[in-house]
Amino acid sequence: MTTFEPDFLWGAATSSYQIEGAATEDGRGPSIWDTFCATPGKVDNGDTGAIAVDHYHRYPEDVAIMRSLGLGAYRFSIAWPRVQPLGSGAVNRRGLDFYSRLVDTLLDNGIQPWPTLYHWDLPQPLEDAGGWPERDTALRFAEYAQITHEALSDRVTHWTTLNEPWCSAFLGYATGRHAPGRQDPAASIRATHHLLLAHGLAARAVPGSRVGVTLNLSPVTPGSSSAEDLDAARRIDGLQNRLFLDPVLLAEYPDDVVRDLKHVTDFGFVQEDDLKTIAAPIDFLGVNYYSPMLVGHGTEPRPSAYVGSEHVVHLDGGRARTSIGWEIDARGLLDLLVRLERDHPAIPLYVTENGAAFDDEVHDAGRVAYLDGHVRACAEAVSRGVPLKGYFAWSLLDNFEWSFGYAQRFGLVHVDHSTQRRTLKDSARWYADVIRRGGL
Ligand code: PNW
């Protein structure tokens, strides 16, 4: 039997726009995702998060489900446009009150609240003023973080600043697959810097609390040992992993990545002391892992999220895939965790997202197998000395899967999107057993 320490934290994760709905209720302002969803052709099937899985109204039922699973913690995100409908200035009490009620309900049920301050729903007025490519957005974020921390820090101990800034910057501003849907490579690098700056400023704005940031990281393997494939892997590792890890944990941008991006931007937007701010002390690093990457050199340049590396091609590793098309490889999670411990030994780690989309409904053997393999990888990492302190499954509930709309289901709990009825999947029962036994 594979067991974890008794204080290993078992959780599940969601995010505001993906589950809450109630998009115009209680004074919430519009976010870039409302706008993006309203733009024809951006989201499959014309789906939107306007109602989502109605968690805004059904949170008591959802917390009861969490309790029935035995979750130790629940990772959710706070919608900035509920707290500050304009993204700055006036605070909307009714928005904060929702999170206050949610936090109280979680604590009453013995579940630690783990809020993330930003999971992609930027207030639309801030995008209208230029969005993340503008430095001012980072300053506004610090203000929002402070307001939210003041309202909840009497009950919330662990704060996460950002979820996956790679996605916000590159899917939002380079490929345009995510809101706000812009396709401007130079803007995506400015966005990266200002997201990182926002993280650092917010980390300083939550004194007395534990604070971290969640990154989507992935091990990158070259398709062959040719010099060109090795260089492709170095580039993608640079943009996916080190462009975020190095400033946050080492107070520097990786030289090779800056060099790779020379024809995109000169990094002239980096001001004195920014890197010191970005590297504000943090208490944990959140790791989101779904799939590894295998890359090589392509002959023809193609539009890519990896700006400046348009010659890199993504190769097929020959493994089974989930319904969203991502290859399944639990070994990738082990490799990633071991590498993080090697490069940054001091920082406690949490897997803040890991999970799989499958088409099956309640009997989800594919998801059980996926989670089982990845939890085993976590156990192996711990046994090799990796300071991994917890694991959050993505996701508690089927929800709005961004540009895929409701067609992709990641939940441990099935949601009937016409009736909002929740039904535990086999994976939820399996996870409850893991939690009860403290391992596999
Ligand atoms: C993460 N990619 O998103 C997010 O944190 C979740 O909100 C989301 O539901 C989950 O993973 C599953 O997708 C990602 O294209 C979306 O590389 C896209 C990518 C990565 C992560």
Coordinates of C-alpha atoms and ligand atoms in Angstrom, one line a residue:
M1 CA 0.0 0.0 0.0
T2 CA 1.2 3.5 -0.8
T3 CA 0.6 5.9 2.0
F4 CA 1.2 9.6 2.5
E5 CA 1.9 11.5 5.7
P6 CA -1.3 12.2 7.7
D7 CA -1.0 15.9 7.1
F8 CA -0.8 15.5 3.3
L9 CA -3.5 17.8 2.0
W10 CA -6.1 16.2 -0.3
G11 CA -8.2 18.6 -2.2
A12 CA -10.2 19.4 -5.4
A13 CA -10.1 22.5 -7.5
T14 CA -12.5 24.7 -9.5
S15 CA -12.5 28.3 -10.8
S16 CA -15.0 31.1 -10.6
Y17 CA -15.9 31.6 -14.3
Q18 CA -16.0 27.9 -14.9
I19 CA -18.6 27.1 -12.2
E20 CA -20.3 30.1 -10.7
G21 CA -22.7 31.5 -13.3
A22 CA -24.8 34.4 -11.9
A23 CA -22.7 36.6 -14.2
T24 CA -24.8 39.7 -13.7
E25 CA -26.0 39.1 -10.2
D26 CA -25.2 41.1 -7.0
G27 CA -23.3 43.8 -8.9
R28 CA -20.7 41.6 -10.7
G29 CA -19.2 43.5 -13.6
P30 CA -18.3 42.0 -17.0
S31 CA -15.0 40.1 -17.4
I32 CA -13.0 39.4 -20.5
W33 CA -14.5 35.9 -20.6
D34 CA -18.0 37.3 -20.8
T35 CA -16.9 39.4 -23.8
F36 CA -15.0 36.6 -25.4
C37 CA -17.9 34.1 -25.1
A38 CA -20.2 36.7 -26.7
T39 CA -18.0 36.9 -29.7
P40 CA -19.1 34.4 -32.4
G41 CA -16.7 31.6 -33.2
K42 CA -14.6 31.9 -30.0
V43 CA -16.1 29.1 -27.9
D44 CA -17.4 25.8 -29.2
N45 CA -21.1 25.6 -29.5
G46 CA -21.5 29.2 -28.5
D47 CA -21.3 28.1 -24.8
T48 CA -20.8 30.8 -22.1
G49 CA -20.3 30.9 -18.4
A50 CA -23.4 33.0 -17.8
I51 CA -25.0 30.1 -15.9
A52 CA -22.2 27.6 -15.8
V53 CA -23.0 25.0 -13.1
D54 CA -24.8 27.6 -11.0
H55 CA -22.4 27.2 -8.1
Y56 CA -23.2 30.7 -7.0
H57 CA -26.5 29.5 -5.8
R58 CA -25.7 25.8 -5.2
Y59 CA -22.6 26.2 -3.2
P60 CA -24.2 24.7 0.0
E61 CA -24.9 21.5 -2.0
D62 CA -21.4 21.6 -3.5
V63 CA -19.7 22.0 -0.1
A64 CA -21.9 19.1 1.2
I65 CA -20.5 17.0 -1.7
M66 CA -16.9 18.0 -0.7
R67 CA -17.6 16.9 2.8
S68 CA -19.0 13.6 1.7
L69 CA -15.7 13.0 -0.2
G70 CA -13.6 13.9 2.9
L71 CA -11.7 16.8 1.2
G72 CA -9.2 18.5 3.4
A73 CA -9.1 21.6 1.2
Y74 CA -11.0 23.2 -1.6
R75 CA -9.2 25.3 -4.2
F76 CA -11.5 27.9 -5.8
S77 CA -11.0 31.3 -7.3
I78 CA -12.3 34.7 -6.5
A79 CA -13.8 36.7 -9.4
W80 CA -12.2 40.1 -9.5
P81 CA -15.2 41.6 -11.3
R82 CA -17.4 40.6 -8.3
V83 CA -15.1 42.4 -5.9
Q84 CA -14.4 45.4 -8.1
P85 CA -16.8 45.6 -11.0
L86 CA -14.7 48.2 -12.7
G87 CA -11.3 46.6 -11.9
S88 CA -10.3 49.5 -9.7
G89 CA -11.8 51.8 -7.1
A90 CA -15.3 51.0 -5.8
V91 CA -15.6 47.7 -3.9
N92 CA -18.8 45.7 -4.3
R93 CA -19.6 44.3 -0.8
R94 CA -22.2 41.8 -2.1
G95 CA -19.5 40.2 -4.2
L96 CA -17.2 39.8 -1.3
D97 CA -20.1 38.6 0.8
F98 CA -20.5 35.6 -1.5
Y99 CA -16.9 34.5 -0.8
S100 CA -17.3 35.2 2.8
R101 CA -20.4 32.8 2.9
L102 CA -18.5 30.2 0.9
V103 CA -15.5 30.4 3.3
D104 CA -17.7 30.1 6.4
T105 CA -19.5 27.1 4.9
L106 CA -16.2 25.4 4.1
L107 CA -14.8 26.0 7.6
D108 CA -18.1 24.7 9.2
N109 CA -17.5 21.5 7.2
G110 CA -13.9 21.2 8.2
I111 CA -12.5 22.1 4.7
Q112 CA -9.7 24.5 4.3
P113 CA -10.5 27.3 1.8
W114 CA -7.7 27.8 -0.7
P115 CA -8.6 30.8 -2.9
T116 CA -6.8 31.9 -6.0
L117 CA -7.0 35.6 -6.7
Y118 CA -6.9 35.4 -10.4
H119 CA -8.1 32.5 -12.6
W120 CA -8.5 34.5 -15.8
D121 CA -11.6 36.6 -15.3
L122 CA -10.0 40.1 -15.8
P123 CA -12.6 42.9 -15.4
Q124 CA -13.4 44.1 -18.9
P125 CA -12.7 47.8 -18.1
L126 CA -9.1 46.9 -17.4
E127 CA -8.8 45.1 -20.8
D128 CA -10.3 48.2 -22.4
A129 CA -7.5 50.1 -20.9
G130 CA -4.9 47.7 -22.4
G131 CA -5.1 44.6 -20.2
W132 CA -2.1 42.7 -19.0
P133 CA 0.3 44.2 -21.5
E134 CA -0.1 47.4 -19.5
R135 CA 1.8 47.9 -16.3
D136 CA -1.1 49.6 -14.6
T137 CA -3.1 46.3 -14.6
A138 CA -0.5 44.9 -12.2
L139 CA -0.9 47.8 -9.9
R140 CA -4.7 47.5 -9.9
F141 CA -4.3 43.8 -9.1
A142 CA -2.3 44.6 -6.0
E143 CA -5.1 46.9 -4.8
Y144 CA -7.7 44.1 -5.4
A145 CA -5.5 41.6 -3.6
Q146 CA -5.3 43.9 -0.6
I147 CA -9.1 44.5 -0.5
T148 CA -9.8 40.8 -0.7
H149 CA -7.2 39.8 1.8
E150 CA -8.6 42.3 4.3
A151 CA -12.1 40.9 3.9
L152 CA -11.1 37.2 4.3
S153 CA -7.7 36.8 6.0
D154 CA -9.3 36.3 9.4
R155 CA -10.4 32.9 8.1
V156 CA -8.3 32.2 5.0
T157 CA -4.6 31.2 5.7
H158 CA -3.4 30.1 2.2
W159 CA -3.6 32.4 -0.8
T160 CA -2.6 31.8 -4.4
T161 CA -2.0 34.9 -6.5
L162 CA -2.3 33.7 -10.0
N163 CA -3.4 30.6 -11.9
E164 CA -1.3 29.7 -14.8
P165 CA 0.0 33.0 -16.0
W166 CA 1.4 31.2 -19.1
C167 CA -2.1 30.7 -20.3
S168 CA -3.2 34.2 -19.5
A169 CA -0.3 35.6 -21.5
F170 CA 0.2 33.3 -24.4
L171 CA -3.3 31.9 -25.0
G172 CA -4.8 35.3 -24.2
Y173 CA -2.5 37.6 -26.1
A174 CA -0.5 35.4 -28.6
T175 CA -2.7 32.7 -30.1
G176 CA -6.0 34.3 -29.0
R177 CA -7.5 30.9 -28.1
H178 CA -8.4 32.4 -24.7
A179 CA -9.8 35.8 -23.7
P180 CA -9.2 38.5 -24.6
G181 CA -8.4 36.8 -27.9
R182 CA -5.6 39.1 -29.1
Q183 CA -2.8 37.9 -31.4
D184 CA 0.2 40.1 -30.7
P185 CA 3.4 38.2 -29.8
A186 CA 5.1 41.3 -28.3
A187 CA 2.0 42.0 -26.1
S188 CA 2.1 38.5 -24.8
I189 CA 5.6 39.0 -23.4
R190 CA 4.7 42.3 -21.8
A191 CA 1.6 40.5 -20.4
T192 CA 3.9 37.8 -18.9
H193 CA 6.0 40.4 -17.1
H194 CA 3.0 42.3 -15.8
L195 CA 1.4 39.1 -14.6
L196 CA 4.6 38.2 -12.8
L197 CA 4.8 41.7 -11.3
A198 CA 1.1 41.4 -10.2
H199 CA 2.0 38.2 -8.5
G200 CA 4.9 39.8 -6.6
L201 CA 3.0 42.9 -5.6
A202 CA 0.1 40.8 -4.4
A203 CA 2.4 38.4 -2.5
R204 CA 3.5 41.5 -0.5
A205 CA -0.1 42.6 0.0
V206 CA -1.1 39.6 2.1
P207 CA 1.1 40.0 5.2
G208 CA 0.7 37.3 7.8
S209 CA -0.7 34.7 5.4
R210 CA 0.9 31.9 3.4
V211 CA 1.1 32.8 -0.2
G212 CA 2.0 31.0 -3.4
V213 CA 1.5 31.0 -7.2
T214 CA 0.2 28.3 -9.4
L215 CA 2.1 27.6 -12.7
N216 CA 1.3 25.2 -15.5
L217 CA 4.6 23.3 -15.9
S218 CA 5.5 20.4 -18.0
P219 CA 8.6 18.3 -18.7
V220 CA 9.9 18.9 -22.2
T221 CA 11.7 16.1 -24.0
P222 CA 13.5 16.4 -27.4
G223 CA 12.3 14.0 -30.1
S224 CA 15.8 13.0 -30.9
S225 CA 19.4 13.8 -29.8
S226 CA 20.0 16.0 -32.9
A227 CA 21.2 19.5 -32.0
E228 CA 18.1 21.0 -33.6
D229 CA 15.7 18.9 -31.5
L230 CA 17.7 19.6 -28.3
D231 CA 17.5 23.3 -29.0
A232 CA 13.7 23.0 -29.6
A233 CA 13.3 21.4 -26.2
R234 CA 15.5 24.0 -24.5
R235 CA 13.3 26.8 -26.1
I236 CA 10.0 25.3 -25.0
D237 CA 11.3 24.4 -21.6
G238 CA 12.3 28.1 -21.4
L239 CA 9.0 29.5 -22.4
Q240 CA 6.8 27.1 -20.5
N241 CA 8.7 26.6 -17.3
R242 CA 11.8 28.8 -16.7
L243 CA 10.3 32.0 -17.9
F244 CA 8.0 31.8 -14.9
L245 CA 10.1 29.8 -12.3
D246 CA 13.3 31.8 -12.6
P247 CA 11.9 35.3 -11.9
V248 CA 9.6 34.1 -9.1
L249 CA 12.2 31.9 -7.4
L250 CA 15.6 33.3 -8.5
A251 CA 14.8 37.0 -9.3
E252 CA 16.0 36.7 -12.9
Y253 CA 14.8 36.1 -16.4
P254 CA 16.6 33.2 -18.1
D255 CA 19.3 34.7 -20.4
D256 CA 18.6 32.1 -23.2
V257 CA 14.9 32.9 -23.3
V258 CA 15.5 36.6 -23.4
R259 CA 17.9 35.9 -26.3
D260 CA 15.3 33.7 -28.1
L261 CA 12.8 36.5 -27.8
K262 CA 15.1 39.3 -29.1
H263 CA 13.3 39.7 -32.4
V264 CA 9.9 39.9 -30.5
T265 CA 10.8 42.3 -27.8
D266 CA 13.8 43.9 -26.0
F267 CA 12.3 43.6 -22.5
G268 CA 12.5 47.4 -22.2
F269 CA 9.4 47.3 -20.1
V270 CA 11.2 45.8 -17.2
Q271 CA 11.8 48.5 -14.6
E272 CA 14.4 48.7 -11.9
D273 CA 13.5 46.5 -8.9
D274 CA 10.7 44.7 -10.8
L275 CA 12.6 41.4 -10.4
K276 CA 13.1 41.9 -6.7
T277 CA 9.3 42.5 -6.5
I278 CA 8.5 39.4 -8.5
A279 CA 10.7 37.3 -6.3
A280 CA 8.9 38.4 -3.1
P281 CA 9.2 35.5 -0.7
I282 CA 6.5 32.8 -1.2
D283 CA 5.6 29.8 1.0
F284 CA 4.6 27.3 -1.7
L285 CA 4.6 26.7 -5.4
G286 CA 1.4 25.3 -7.0
V287 CA 2.0 22.9 -9.9
N288 CA -0.6 22.2 -12.5
Y289 CA 0.2 19.2 -14.6
Y290 CA -1.8 17.4 -17.2
S291 CA 0.5 16.1 -19.9
P292 CA 4.2 16.1 -21.0
M293 CA 5.7 17.6 -24.1
L294 CA 7.8 16.0 -26.8
V295 CA 9.2 18.5 -29.3
G296 CA 11.4 18.7 -32.4
H297 CA 12.5 21.1 -35.1
G298 CA 10.1 21.7 -38.0
T299 CA 11.1 23.0 -41.4
E300 CA 8.3 25.5 -41.9
P301 CA 7.5 28.2 -39.2
R302 CA 3.9 27.9 -37.9
P303 CA 1.9 30.2 -35.7
S304 CA 2.5 29.1 -32.1
A305 CA 1.8 29.9 -28.5
Y306 CA 5.6 29.7 -28.1
V307 CA 6.3 33.1 -29.5
G308 CA 9.7 33.4 -31.2
S309 CA 9.9 29.6 -31.5
E310 CA 7.7 29.1 -34.5
H311 CA 10.0 26.4 -35.9
V312 CA 9.3 24.1 -33.0
V313 CA 6.9 21.2 -33.7
H314 CA 5.0 19.2 -31.1
L315 CA 5.5 15.5 -31.6
D316 CA 3.2 12.5 -30.9
G317 CA 4.6 10.5 -28.0
G318 CA 2.5 7.5 -29.0
R319 CA 0.5 7.3 -25.8
A320 CA -3.2 7.1 -25.2
R321 CA -5.0 10.5 -25.0
T322 CA -7.9 11.9 -23.0
S323 CA -10.9 13.3 -24.9
I324 CA -9.4 16.8 -25.0
G325 CA -6.4 15.2 -26.9
W326 CA -3.8 15.4 -24.2
E327 CA -1.4 12.4 -23.9
I328 CA -1.6 10.5 -20.6
D329 CA 1.8 10.1 -18.9
A330 CA 2.0 10.0 -15.1
R331 CA 5.8 9.5 -15.4
G332 CA 5.8 13.1 -16.6
L333 CA 4.5 14.3 -13.3
L334 CA 7.2 12.4 -11.4
D335 CA 9.9 13.8 -13.7
L336 CA 8.6 17.3 -13.2
L337 CA 8.4 17.1 -9.4
V338 CA 11.9 15.6 -9.2
R339 CA 13.2 18.3 -11.4
L340 CA 11.6 21.1 -9.4
E341 CA 13.1 19.7 -6.2
R342 CA 16.5 19.6 -7.9
D343 CA 16.4 23.1 -9.3
H344 CA 14.5 24.8 -6.4
P345 CA 15.0 22.5 -3.3
A346 CA 13.7 25.0 -0.7
I347 CA 10.1 25.5 -1.9
P348 CA 7.2 23.3 -0.7
L349 CA 5.1 22.1 -3.6
Y350 CA 1.5 21.3 -4.1
V351 CA -0.1 19.8 -7.1
T352 CA -2.9 22.3 -7.5
E353 CA -4.4 20.7 -10.6
N354 CA -4.3 17.3 -12.2
G355 CA -7.0 15.5 -13.9
A356 CA -8.5 14.3 -17.2
A357 CA -11.3 14.9 -19.6
F358 CA -13.3 11.9 -20.7
D359 CA -16.6 11.5 -22.5
D360 CA -17.9 8.8 -20.1
E361 CA -20.5 9.8 -17.6
V362 CA -20.7 8.2 -14.2
H363 CA -18.7 5.1 -14.7
D364 CA -15.4 6.8 -15.5
A365 CA -12.8 4.1 -15.5
G366 CA -10.5 6.2 -17.6
R367 CA -10.4 9.0 -15.1
V368 CA -9.9 6.6 -12.2
A369 CA -6.9 5.1 -14.0
Y370 CA -5.5 8.5 -14.8
L371 CA -5.8 9.8 -11.3
D372 CA -4.5 6.5 -9.8
G373 CA -1.4 6.7 -11.9
H374 CA -0.7 10.3 -11.0
V375 CA -1.3 9.9 -7.3
R376 CA 1.2 7.0 -7.5
A377 CA 3.6 9.4 -9.2
C378 CA 3.1 11.8 -6.3
A379 CA 3.9 9.0 -3.8
E380 CA 7.0 8.1 -5.6
A381 CA 8.1 11.8 -5.7
V382 CA 7.6 12.0 -1.9
S383 CA 9.6 8.9 -1.4
R384 CA 12.5 10.4 -3.4
G385 CA 12.5 13.4 -1.0
V386 CA 10.4 15.9 -3.0
P387 CA 8.7 18.3 -0.6
L388 CA 5.2 17.7 -2.0
K389 CA 2.6 18.6 0.6
G390 CA -0.7 18.1 -1.1
Y391 CA -2.7 17.2 -4.2
F392 CA -5.8 18.9 -5.7
A393 CA -7.8 17.0 -8.4
W394 CA -9.1 19.0 -11.3
S395 CA -12.0 19.3 -11.1
L396 CA -14.6 18.8 -8.4
L397 CA -17.4 19.3 -10.9
D398 CA -17.9 19.1 -14.7
N399 CA -17.7 22.7 -15.8
F400 CA -17.2 25.3 -18.5
E401 CA -13.9 24.2 -20.1
W402 CA -13.0 27.5 -21.7
S403 CA -12.9 27.5 -25.5
F404 CA -14.3 23.9 -25.5
G405 CA -17.4 25.0 -23.6
Y406 CA -19.3 22.3 -21.8
A407 CA -18.2 19.6 -24.3
Q408 CA -15.2 18.6 -22.2
R409 CA -15.8 17.1 -18.8
F410 CA -13.1 17.0 -16.1
G411 CA -15.3 16.5 -13.0
L412 CA -15.2 13.9 -10.3
V413 CA -18.8 14.8 -10.1
H414 CA -21.1 14.7 -13.1
V415 CA -23.3 17.7 -13.8
D416 CA -26.3 17.4 -16.0
H417 CA -26.0 20.7 -17.8
S418 CA -29.8 21.0 -18.4
T419 CA -31.0 20.2 -14.9
Q420 CA -27.8 21.1 -12.8
R421 CA -28.2 17.7 -11.1
R422 CA -24.9 16.5 -9.5
T423 CA -24.0 12.8 -9.5
L424 CA -20.9 11.3 -8.0
K425 CA -18.8 9.5 -10.6
D426 CA -16.8 6.4 -9.8
S427 CA -13.7 8.6 -9.7
A428 CA -15.3 10.6 -6.8
R429 CA -15.9 7.4 -4.9
W430 CA -12.4 6.2 -5.6
Y431 CA -10.9 9.6 -4.5
A432 CA -13.0 9.5 -1.2
D433 CA -11.4 6.1 -0.6
V434 CA -7.9 7.4 -1.2
I435 CA -8.5 10.2 1.2
R436 CA -10.0 8.0 3.9
R437 CA -7.1 5.6 3.7
G438 CA -4.4 8.3 3.2
G439 CA -3.1 6.7 0.1
L440 CA -3.6 3.9 -2.4
Ligands
PNW1 C1 -6.0 24.6 -16.9 N1 -3.2 24.5 -22.7 O1 -6.2 25.1 -18.1 C2 -6.8 25.5 -16.0 O2 -6.2 26.0 -14.8 C3 -8.2 25.1 -15.8 O3 -9.1 26.2 -15.6 C4 -8.7 24.2 -16.8 O4 -10.0 23.8 -16.8 C5 -7.8 22.9 -16.8 O5 -6.4 23.3 -16.9 C6 -8.1 21.9 -17.9 O6 -7.9 22.5 -19.2 C7 -5.4 24.9 -19.2 O7 -3.8 24.6 -23.8 C8 -6.0 25.2 -20.4 O8 -2.0 24.3 -22.6 C9 -5.2 25.0 -21.6 C10 -3.9 24.7 -21.5 C11 -3.3 24.4 -20.3 C12 -4.1 24.5 -19.1

